[in-house]
């Protein structure tokens, strides 16, 4: 069994990260009735015996003593991290796993990536190493961050390139939150473009998530839970809410949205954690879904959504669920699958489903995949150019990288219009 | 004579476990005592405490499936795997043939050979090996091919009969056609014979013949195990003089290549008859000695350069197999596999035309050249079979 380490950077990254840890603990608690520290738990948690003087972790097989998340938490402001240290999850992290500063990155990618990136390089590598050393067989780093701000975007991508430098053989999967069109951070397009170049160069695969999609999904769930039969209640411990209460106005506005992303991560890693009849490991995801090295942006989509609200709606037919998986309403980015080309697709199924059900549904026509386009504009450039190490060329290189990527996807997309004949086969001398 | 089963990867270990189960059931409940003891000896050995242990080694690059198979065997309480008869690592092959063949295989060569050697030492007389694997994934296909090569090198005079499971045509793994092409091209040089089961075909058996509503991999594997059992269990042959002395995995069809003058040009055109190189019919149970098998000796179904009496073999056993009153198994070396093989090569070639995923193999040492060699090799096989 392998282990993975979550690296959460910036405000958004840490908020989503914490939702993930909350859900993961609940999920394991649900299955692990005997309180045993098993292989599944060890993939994301260490088991620490507080009585041991060396603070070392226990091996798989014994009783659960004290679970610690395999995580590194980084933020250049203290607000979110302080919240974690005082919240329900405080026992799950060691103070040594945190890296913080006070002034923030001012929504400036260059400050995050270059200023803080240089200042904290050694400390970051140190904390990553410690997390890796606690792993028997480290398979994957998950980076969680947003693209539109300064810390998550700038420092987050610097962490990504450090991960490639220090641990070249370990898979790097990035969950990147992209800003929506109405984002209130005016420099978010710049930050996103600059960060995207880094993701293209240094990530093995990227799961882009768009805020607008999350908003739409949350609204949909809300409608489902309020619009159905009287008496249907949102369960207190459902996956859309935090551990404390129901989906009420007093909850922080992003909690429900972050829960969706956390669920995504939980589901993707489930096959690596639990056993099934046809397992799919994380490195298999990367292998099967990345046909060309730079084209590693994956569109995630989740179905069914209503279970996130745990509402008692009669079980929908499996077939409907499969159609939903390919519907744009269930995707976590704003893209219309019906008008572009799928390069590759992976269906990960959890629960009581048989091979024959899968077969029946897969034998349908696959349709499309689209990539989203990002617009940039010229204002606010000077804020970036003032940062030590930042150069105008970094902007143009990032734009070129993005344009090249768009071209590569478009090139493949264009082939969908022509029904490609089979490639001429090798002819053998008889 | 004993057979050492080598279970490789997830599929190999799941199918292998079912196979051992079927063999054991059949051996234990058989009506003939000789049949029973020969069959037991073939696939199992007895420990000092009298327990039955399978003559099998379990190999996988991640531990979950082996653990599951060993537990399942243990739980049934009738037979089990040897406690040290397995080898696993912590991280799988990522559905990547190159990772299996060029990285995991060589890295663990010594341990794997040692594992096999220990099992072989338990055999009074080794008939050969039965590697069981899929062709679609990374470990079964990649490590499986590497291990087959090791077996060949270490035991040059033993038979190696590979059992392969082909994936569903609509795909379980996106790069399955690449993995399959690489496996088949290599095994072609290494193996004595390759027995194939296709998931699609077995699935149809489950739904149309067995009328199973919700088909699981367990059902699929059970069918495969039954068919394999029908082939591998003891039989009598015309020259075995009433004993089960037939070599369990030996193939002695007198198959010769066509003489230069046989200039038939074949094609995959629809309606062309499925021509056989050789057929093996195995009958078990009641009335085997009075069964009418003349149709199998019709020269029309064979190639022109092989007389039917050399191309057709008939084995019998009066002992019913797995409680079926009568059962028959047909193993055919014919053009039946041409269409599936051609489809697989076509899909792989189309993917290769855009060089999609090639970088994933290249980083582990399998280059475009290696792919081209494999494609060439399989096109040759397709051409040869087409011309039967």
PDB file of N, CA and C in Angstrom, chain A residues 42-117:
ATOM      1  N   UNK A  42      -3.400   4.260   6.575  1.00  0.00           N
ATOM      2  CA  UNK A  42      -2.004   4.683   6.505  1.00  0.00           C
ATOM      3  C   UNK A  42      -1.692   5.402   5.203  1.00  0.00           C
ATOM      4  N   UNK A  43      -2.579   5.312   4.226  1.00  0.00           N
ATOM      5  CA  UNK A  43      -2.288   5.990   2.968  1.00  0.00           C
ATOM      6  C   UNK A  43      -2.297   7.501   3.141  1.00  0.00           C
ATOM      7  N   UNK A  44      -3.128   8.009   4.086  1.00  0.00           N
ATOM      8  CA  UNK A  44      -3.159   9.441   4.293  1.00  0.00           C
ATOM      9  C   UNK A  44      -2.857   9.880   5.723  1.00  0.00           C
ATOM     10  N   UNK A  45      -2.748   8.916   6.622  1.00  0.00           N
ATOM     11  CA  UNK A  45      -2.527   9.276   8.027  1.00  0.00           C
ATOM     12  C   UNK A  45      -1.378   8.498   8.627  1.00  0.00           C
ATOM     13  N   UNK A  46      -0.643   9.167   9.525  1.00  0.00           N
ATOM     14  CA  UNK A  46       0.338   8.440  10.341  1.00  0.00           C
ATOM     15  C   UNK A  46      -0.342   8.091  11.644  1.00  0.00           C
ATOM     16  N   UNK A  47       0.198   7.075  12.312  1.00  0.00           N
ATOM     17  CA  UNK A  47      -0.321   6.710  13.618  1.00  0.00           C
ATOM     18  C   UNK A  47       0.787   6.949  14.630  1.00  0.00           C
ATOM     19  N   UNK A  48       0.594   7.946  15.464  1.00  0.00           N
ATOM     20  CA  UNK A  48       1.676   8.315  16.371  1.00  0.00           C
ATOM     21  C   UNK A  48       1.360   7.877  17.785  1.00  0.00           C
ATOM     22  N   UNK A  49       2.331   7.237  18.418  1.00  0.00           N
ATOM     23  CA  UNK A  49       2.164   6.844  19.811  1.00  0.00           C
ATOM     24  C   UNK A  49       2.756   7.946  20.672  1.00  0.00           C
ATOM     25  N   UNK A  50       1.921   8.665  21.420  1.00  0.00           N
ATOM     26  CA  UNK A  50       2.439   9.808  22.179  1.00  0.00           C
ATOM     27  C   UNK A  50       3.440   9.408  23.267  1.00  0.00           C
ATOM     28  N   UNK A  51       3.433   8.113  23.632  1.00  0.00           N
ATOM     29  CA  UNK A  51       4.356   7.693  24.683  1.00  0.00           C
ATOM     30  C   UNK A  51       5.768   7.485  24.174  1.00  0.00           C
ATOM     31  N   UNK A  52       5.922   7.330  22.851  1.00  0.00           N
ATOM     32  CA  UNK A  52       7.256   7.089  22.319  1.00  0.00           C
ATOM     33  C   UNK A  52       8.063   8.357  22.333  1.00  0.00           C
ATOM     34  N   UNK A  53       9.275   8.258  22.827  1.00  0.00           N
ATOM     35  CA  UNK A  53      10.079   9.461  22.972  1.00  0.00           C
ATOM     36  C   UNK A  53      10.578  10.000  21.641  1.00  0.00           C
ATOM     37  N   UNK A  54      10.722   9.125  20.673  1.00  0.00           N
ATOM     38  CA  UNK A  54      11.253   9.620  19.400  1.00  0.00           C
ATOM     39  C   UNK A  54      10.152  10.189  18.507  1.00  0.00           C
ATOM     40  N   UNK A  55       8.911  10.155  19.016  1.00  0.00           N
ATOM     41  CA  UNK A  55       7.810  10.716  18.237  1.00  0.00           C
ATOM     42  C   UNK A  55       7.577   9.994  16.933  1.00  0.00           C
ATOM     43  N   UNK A  56       8.067   8.763  16.881  1.00  0.00           N
ATOM     44  CA  UNK A  56       7.975   8.045  15.611  1.00  0.00           C
ATOM     45  C   UNK A  56       6.595   7.477  15.374  1.00  0.00           C
ATOM     46  N   UNK A  57       6.337   7.096  14.135  1.00  0.00           N
ATOM     47  CA  UNK A  57       5.019   6.563  13.808  1.00  0.00           C
ATOM     48  C   UNK A  57       4.986   5.057  13.991  1.00  0.00           C
ATOM     49  N   UNK A  58       3.795   4.562  14.290  1.00  0.00           N
ATOM     50  CA  UNK A  58       3.603   3.128  14.482  1.00  0.00           C
ATOM     51  C   UNK A  58       3.338   2.464  13.143  1.00  0.00           C
ATOM     52  N   UNK A  59       3.614   1.166  13.127  1.00  0.00           N
ATOM     53  CA  UNK A  59       3.363   0.420  11.895  1.00  0.00           C
ATOM     54  C   UNK A  59       1.893   0.057  11.757  1.00  0.00           C
ATOM     55  N   UNK A  60       1.561  -0.385  10.561  1.00  0.00           N
ATOM     56  CA  UNK A  60       0.192  -0.820  10.289  1.00  0.00           C
ATOM     57  C   UNK A  60      -0.111  -2.076  11.092  1.00  0.00           C
ATOM     58  N   UNK A  61      -1.297  -2.154  11.622  1.00  0.00           N
ATOM     59  CA  UNK A  61      -1.715  -3.378  12.304  1.00  0.00           C
ATOM     60  C   UNK A  61      -2.109  -3.162  13.743  1.00  0.00           C
ATOM     61  N   UNK A  62      -1.540  -2.155  14.362  1.00  0.00           N
ATOM     62  CA  UNK A  62      -1.875  -1.962  15.768  1.00  0.00           C
ATOM     63  C   UNK A  62      -3.137  -1.132  15.944  1.00  0.00           C
ATOM     64  N   UNK A  63      -3.420  -0.795  17.167  1.00  0.00           N
ATOM     65  CA  UNK A  63      -4.598   0.039  17.416  1.00  0.00           C
ATOM     66  C   UNK A  63      -4.277   1.493  17.047  1.00  0.00           C
ATOM     67  N   UNK A  64      -5.334   2.237  16.752  1.00  0.00           N
ATOM     68  CA  UNK A  64      -5.157   3.653  16.452  1.00  0.00           C
ATOM     69  C   UNK A  64      -4.806   4.364  17.750  1.00  0.00           C
ATOM     70  N   UNK A  65      -3.653   5.068  17.743  1.00  0.00           N
ATOM     71  CA  UNK A  65      -3.281   5.843  18.924  1.00  0.00           C
ATOM     72  C   UNK A  65      -3.662   7.288  18.675  1.00  0.00           C
ATOM     73  N   UNK A  66      -2.931   7.861  17.742  1.00  0.00           N
ATOM     74  CA  UNK A  66      -3.112   9.274  17.487  1.00  0.00           C
ATOM     75  C   UNK A  66      -2.872   9.513  16.008  1.00  0.00           C
ATOM     76  N   UNK A  67      -3.928   9.833  15.272  1.00  0.00           N
ATOM     77  CA  UNK A  67      -3.761   9.989  13.829  1.00  0.00           C
ATOM     78  C   UNK A  67      -3.263  11.375  13.470  1.00  0.00           C
ATOM     79  N   UNK A  68      -2.239  11.394  12.601  1.00  0.00           N
ATOM     80  CA  UNK A  68      -1.744  12.683  12.108  1.00  0.00           C
ATOM     81  C   UNK A  68      -1.837  12.672  10.593  1.00  0.00           C
ATOM     82  N   UNK A  69      -2.343  13.737  10.048  1.00  0.00           N
ATOM     83  CA  UNK A  69      -2.486  13.810   8.591  1.00  0.00           C
ATOM     84  C   UNK A  69      -1.122  13.896   7.922  1.00  0.00           C
ATOM     85  N   UNK A  70      -0.991  13.245   6.777  1.00  0.00           N
ATOM     86  CA  UNK A  70       0.238  13.389   5.994  1.00  0.00           C
ATOM     87  C   UNK A  70       0.075  14.655   5.167  1.00  0.00           C
ATOM     88  N   UNK A  71       0.409  15.768   5.765  1.00  0.00           N
ATOM     89  CA  UNK A  71       0.148  17.038   5.091  1.00  0.00           C
ATOM     90  C   UNK A  71       1.227  18.060   5.390  1.00  0.00           C
ATOM     91  N   UNK A  72       1.356  19.044   4.495  1.00  0.00           N
ATOM     92  CA  UNK A  72       2.160  20.230   4.751  1.00  0.00           C
ATOM     93  C   UNK A  72       1.248  21.413   4.454  1.00  0.00           C
ATOM     94  N   UNK A  73       1.130  22.312   5.410  1.00  0.00           N
ATOM     95  CA  UNK A  73       0.190  23.428   5.266  1.00  0.00           C
ATOM     96  C   UNK A  73       0.966  24.739   5.195  1.00  0.00           C
ATOM     97  N   UNK A  74       0.765  25.460   4.109  1.00  0.00           N
ATOM     98  CA  UNK A  74       1.544  26.680   3.866  1.00  0.00           C
ATOM     99  C   UNK A  74       0.616  27.853   3.619  1.00  0.00           C
ATOM    100  N   UNK A  75       0.845  28.962   4.327  1.00  0.00           N
ATOM    101  CA  UNK A  75       0.093  30.190   4.019  1.00  0.00           C
ATOM    102  C   UNK A  75       0.922  31.396   4.452  1.00  0.00           C
ATOM    103  N   UNK A  76       0.833  32.471   3.684  1.00  0.00           N
ATOM    104  CA  UNK A  76       1.628  33.644   4.025  1.00  0.00           C
ATOM    105  C   UNK A  76       0.836  34.642   4.873  1.00  0.00           C
ATOM    106  N   UNK A  77      -0.374  34.209   5.267  1.00  0.00           N
ATOM    107  CA  UNK A  77      -1.167  34.992   6.205  1.00  0.00           C
ATOM    108  C   UNK A  77      -1.527  34.053   7.319  1.00  0.00           C
ATOM    109  N   UNK A  78      -1.964  34.600   8.467  1.00  0.00           N
ATOM    110  CA  UNK A  78      -2.201  33.696   9.585  1.00  0.00           C
ATOM    111  C   UNK A  78      -3.659  33.331   9.797  1.00  0.00           C
ATOM    112  N   UNK A  79      -4.549  34.074   9.188  1.00  0.00           N
ATOM    113  CA  UNK A  79      -5.980  33.909   9.468  1.00  0.00           C
ATOM    114  C   UNK A  79      -6.488  32.486   9.371  1.00  0.00           C
ATOM    115  N   UNK A  80      -6.285  31.888   8.203  1.00  0.00           N
ATOM    116  CA  UNK A  80      -6.838  30.553   7.979  1.00  0.00           C
ATOM    117  C   UNK A  80      -6.147  29.520   8.858  1.00  0.00           C
ATOM    118  N   UNK A  81      -4.838  29.609   8.909  1.00  0.00           N
ATOM    119  CA  UNK A  81      -4.076  28.629   9.691  1.00  0.00           C
ATOM    120  C   UNK A  81      -4.450  28.708  11.164  1.00  0.00           C
ATOM    121  N   UNK A  82      -4.617  29.921  11.666  1.00  0.00           N
ATOM    122  CA  UNK A  82      -5.043  30.054  13.068  1.00  0.00           C
ATOM    123  C   UNK A  82      -6.385  29.385  13.284  1.00  0.00           C
ATOM    124  N   UNK A  83      -7.263  29.557  12.321  1.00  0.00           N
ATOM    125  CA  UNK A  83      -8.570  28.913  12.388  1.00  0.00           C
ATOM    126  C   UNK A  83      -8.427  27.408  12.526  1.00  0.00           C
ATOM    127  N   UNK A  84      -7.496  26.834  11.754  1.00  0.00           N
ATOM    128  CA  UNK A  84      -7.276  25.384  11.816  1.00  0.00           C
ATOM    129  C   UNK A  84      -6.754  24.981  13.188  1.00  0.00           C
ATOM    130  N   UNK A  85      -5.798  25.788  13.678  1.00  0.00           N
ATOM    131  CA  UNK A  85      -5.178  25.419  14.949  1.00  0.00           C
ATOM    132  C   UNK A  85      -6.151  25.487  16.108  1.00  0.00           C
ATOM    133  N   UNK A  86      -7.241  26.251  15.919  1.00  0.00           N
ATOM    134  CA  UNK A  86      -8.219  26.328  16.990  1.00  0.00           C
ATOM    135  C   UNK A  86      -9.440  25.465  16.720  1.00  0.00           C
ATOM    136  N   UNK A  87      -9.524  24.933  15.524  1.00  0.00           N
ATOM    137  CA  UNK A  87     -10.738  24.219  15.128  1.00  0.00           C
ATOM    138  C   UNK A  87     -10.712  22.747  15.502  1.00  0.00           C
ATOM    139  N   UNK A  88     -11.704  22.035  14.986  1.00  0.00           N
ATOM    140  CA  UNK A  88     -11.878  20.620  15.327  1.00  0.00           C
ATOM    141  C   UNK A  88     -10.727  19.754  14.842  1.00  0.00           C
ATOM    142  N   UNK A  89      -9.978  20.226  13.834  1.00  0.00           N
ATOM    143  CA  UNK A  89      -8.930  19.396  13.258  1.00  0.00           C
ATOM    144  C   UNK A  89      -7.559  19.638  13.886  1.00  0.00           C
ATOM    145  N   UNK A  90      -7.499  20.420  14.947  1.00  0.00           N
ATOM    146  CA  UNK A  90      -6.177  20.804  15.441  1.00  0.00           C
ATOM    147  C   UNK A  90      -5.323  19.619  15.876  1.00  0.00           C
ATOM    148  N   UNK A  91      -5.967  18.546  16.322  1.00  0.00           N
ATOM    149  CA  UNK A  91      -5.188  17.391  16.787  1.00  0.00           C
ATOM    150  C   UNK A  91      -4.571  16.606  15.641  1.00  0.00           C
ATOM    151  N   UNK A  92      -5.072  16.861  14.445  1.00  0.00           N
ATOM    152  CA  UNK A  92      -4.652  16.039  13.312  1.00  0.00           C
ATOM    153  C   UNK A  92      -3.339  16.527  12.696  1.00  0.00           C
ATOM    154  N   UNK A  93      -2.930  17.734  13.090  1.00  0.00           N
ATOM    155  CA  UNK A  93      -1.694  18.281  12.533  1.00  0.00           C
ATOM    156  C   UNK A  93      -0.699  18.587  13.634  1.00  0.00           C
ATOM    157  N   UNK A  94       0.571  18.426  13.308  1.00  0.00           N
ATOM    158  CA  UNK A  94       1.675  18.807  14.178  1.00  0.00           C
ATOM    159  C   UNK A  94       2.086  20.220  13.820  1.00  0.00           C
ATOM    160  N   UNK A  95       2.539  20.980  14.807  1.00  0.00           N
ATOM    161  CA  UNK A  95       2.929  22.353  14.474  1.00  0.00           C
ATOM    162  C   UNK A  95       4.045  22.381  13.439  1.00  0.00           C
ATOM    163  N   UNK A  96       4.857  21.339  13.419  1.00  0.00           N
ATOM    164  CA  UNK A  96       5.962  21.292  12.469  1.00  0.00           C
ATOM    165  C   UNK A  96       5.500  21.197  11.018  1.00  0.00           C
ATOM    166  N   UNK A  97       4.225  20.850  10.819  1.00  0.00           N
ATOM    167  CA  UNK A  97       3.732  20.714   9.454  1.00  0.00           C
ATOM    168  C   UNK A  97       3.315  22.048   8.850  1.00  0.00           C
ATOM    169  N   UNK A  98       3.291  23.109   9.649  1.00  0.00           N
ATOM    170  CA  UNK A  98       2.835  24.408   9.162  1.00  0.00           C
ATOM    171  C   UNK A  98       3.992  25.297   8.757  1.00  0.00           C
ATOM    172  N   UNK A  99       3.741  26.129   7.745  1.00  0.00           N
ATOM    173  CA  UNK A  99       4.692  27.180   7.388  1.00  0.00           C
ATOM    174  C   UNK A  99       3.875  28.437   7.158  1.00  0.00           C
ATOM    175  N   UNK A 100       4.095  29.461   8.005  1.00  0.00           N
ATOM    176  CA  UNK A 100       3.277  30.658   7.835  1.00  0.00           C
ATOM    177  C   UNK A 100       4.123  31.922   7.879  1.00  0.00           C
ATOM    178  N   UNK A 101       3.479  32.993   7.405  1.00  0.00           N
ATOM    179  CA  UNK A 101       4.072  34.323   7.524  1.00  0.00           C
ATOM    180  C   UNK A 101       2.909  35.250   7.863  1.00  0.00           C
ATOM    181  N   UNK A 102       3.150  36.524   7.928  1.00  0.00           N
ATOM    182  CA  UNK A 102       2.056  37.391   8.366  1.00  0.00           C
ATOM    183  C   UNK A 102       1.459  38.314   7.317  1.00  0.00           C
ATOM    184  N   UNK A 103       2.276  38.746   6.357  1.00  0.00           N
ATOM    185  CA  UNK A 103       1.755  39.832   5.518  1.00  0.00           C
ATOM    186  C   UNK A 103       0.984  39.435   4.267  1.00  0.00           C
ATOM    187  N   UNK A 104       0.986  38.166   3.930  1.00  0.00           N
ATOM    188  CA  UNK A 104       0.245  37.791   2.725  1.00  0.00           C
ATOM    189  C   UNK A 104       0.985  38.180   1.455  1.00  0.00           C
ATOM    190  N   UNK A 105       0.432  37.787   0.299  1.00  0.00           N
ATOM    191  CA  UNK A 105       1.107  38.046  -0.972  1.00  0.00           C
ATOM    192  C   UNK A 105       0.438  39.134  -1.790  1.00  0.00           C
ATOM    193  N   UNK A 106      -0.546  39.775  -1.214  1.00  0.00           N
ATOM    194  CA  UNK A 106      -1.190  40.889  -1.923  1.00  0.00           C
ATOM    195  C   UNK A 106      -1.760  40.505  -3.264  1.00  0.00           C
ATOM    196  N   UNK A 107      -2.273  39.264  -3.375  1.00  0.00           N
ATOM    197  CA  UNK A 107      -2.841  38.819  -4.649  1.00  0.00           C
ATOM    198  C   UNK A 107      -1.872  38.979  -5.806  1.00  0.00           C
ATOM    199  N   UNK A 108      -0.590  38.793  -5.515  1.00  0.00           N
ATOM    200  CA  UNK A 108       0.431  39.003  -6.531  1.00  0.00           C
ATOM    201  C   UNK A 108       1.252  37.723  -6.696  1.00  0.00           C
ATOM    202  N   UNK A 109       1.121  37.079  -7.838  1.00  0.00           N
ATOM    203  CA  UNK A 109       1.818  35.824  -8.127  1.00  0.00           C
ATOM    204  C   UNK A 109       3.321  35.958  -7.929  1.00  0.00           C
ATOM    205  N   UNK A 110       3.865  37.091  -8.362  1.00  0.00           N
ATOM    206  CA  UNK A 110       5.315  37.271  -8.306  1.00  0.00           C
ATOM    207  C   UNK A 110       5.801  37.299  -6.861  1.00  0.00           C
ATOM    208  N   UNK A 111       5.023  37.941  -5.989  1.00  0.00           N
ATOM    209  CA  UNK A 111       5.420  37.970  -4.571  1.00  0.00           C
ATOM    210  C   UNK A 111       5.412  36.551  -4.006  1.00  0.00           C
ATOM    211  N   UNK A 112       4.365  35.810  -4.320  1.00  0.00           N
ATOM    212  CA  UNK A 112       4.269  34.439  -3.818  1.00  0.00           C
ATOM    213  C   UNK A 112       5.393  33.562  -4.353  1.00  0.00           C
ATOM    214  N   UNK A 113       5.581  33.605  -5.662  1.00  0.00           N
ATOM    215  CA  UNK A 113       6.510  32.687  -6.301  1.00  0.00           C
ATOM    216  C   UNK A 113       7.962  33.074  -6.100  1.00  0.00           C
ATOM    217  N   UNK A 114       8.280  34.364  -6.266  1.00  0.00           N
ATOM    218  CA  UNK A 114       9.676  34.778  -6.263  1.00  0.00           C
ATOM    219  C   UNK A 114      10.136  35.256  -4.890  1.00  0.00           C
ATOM    220  N   UNK A 115       9.397  36.194  -4.289  1.00  0.00           N
ATOM    221  CA  UNK A 115       9.843  36.715  -2.996  1.00  0.00           C
ATOM    222  C   UNK A 115       9.767  35.632  -1.925  1.00  0.00           C
ATOM    223  N   UNK A 116       8.558  35.150  -1.667  1.00  0.00           N
ATOM    224  CA  UNK A 116       8.435  34.117  -0.631  1.00  0.00           C
ATOM    225  C   UNK A 116       9.067  32.813  -1.061  1.00  0.00           C
ATOM    226  N   UNK A 117       8.964  32.545  -2.372  1.00  0.00           N
ATOM    227  CA  UNK A 117       9.543  31.309  -2.899  1.00  0.00           C
ATOM    228  C   UNK A 117      11.015  31.203  -2.570  1.00  0.00           C
TER     229      UNK A 117
END
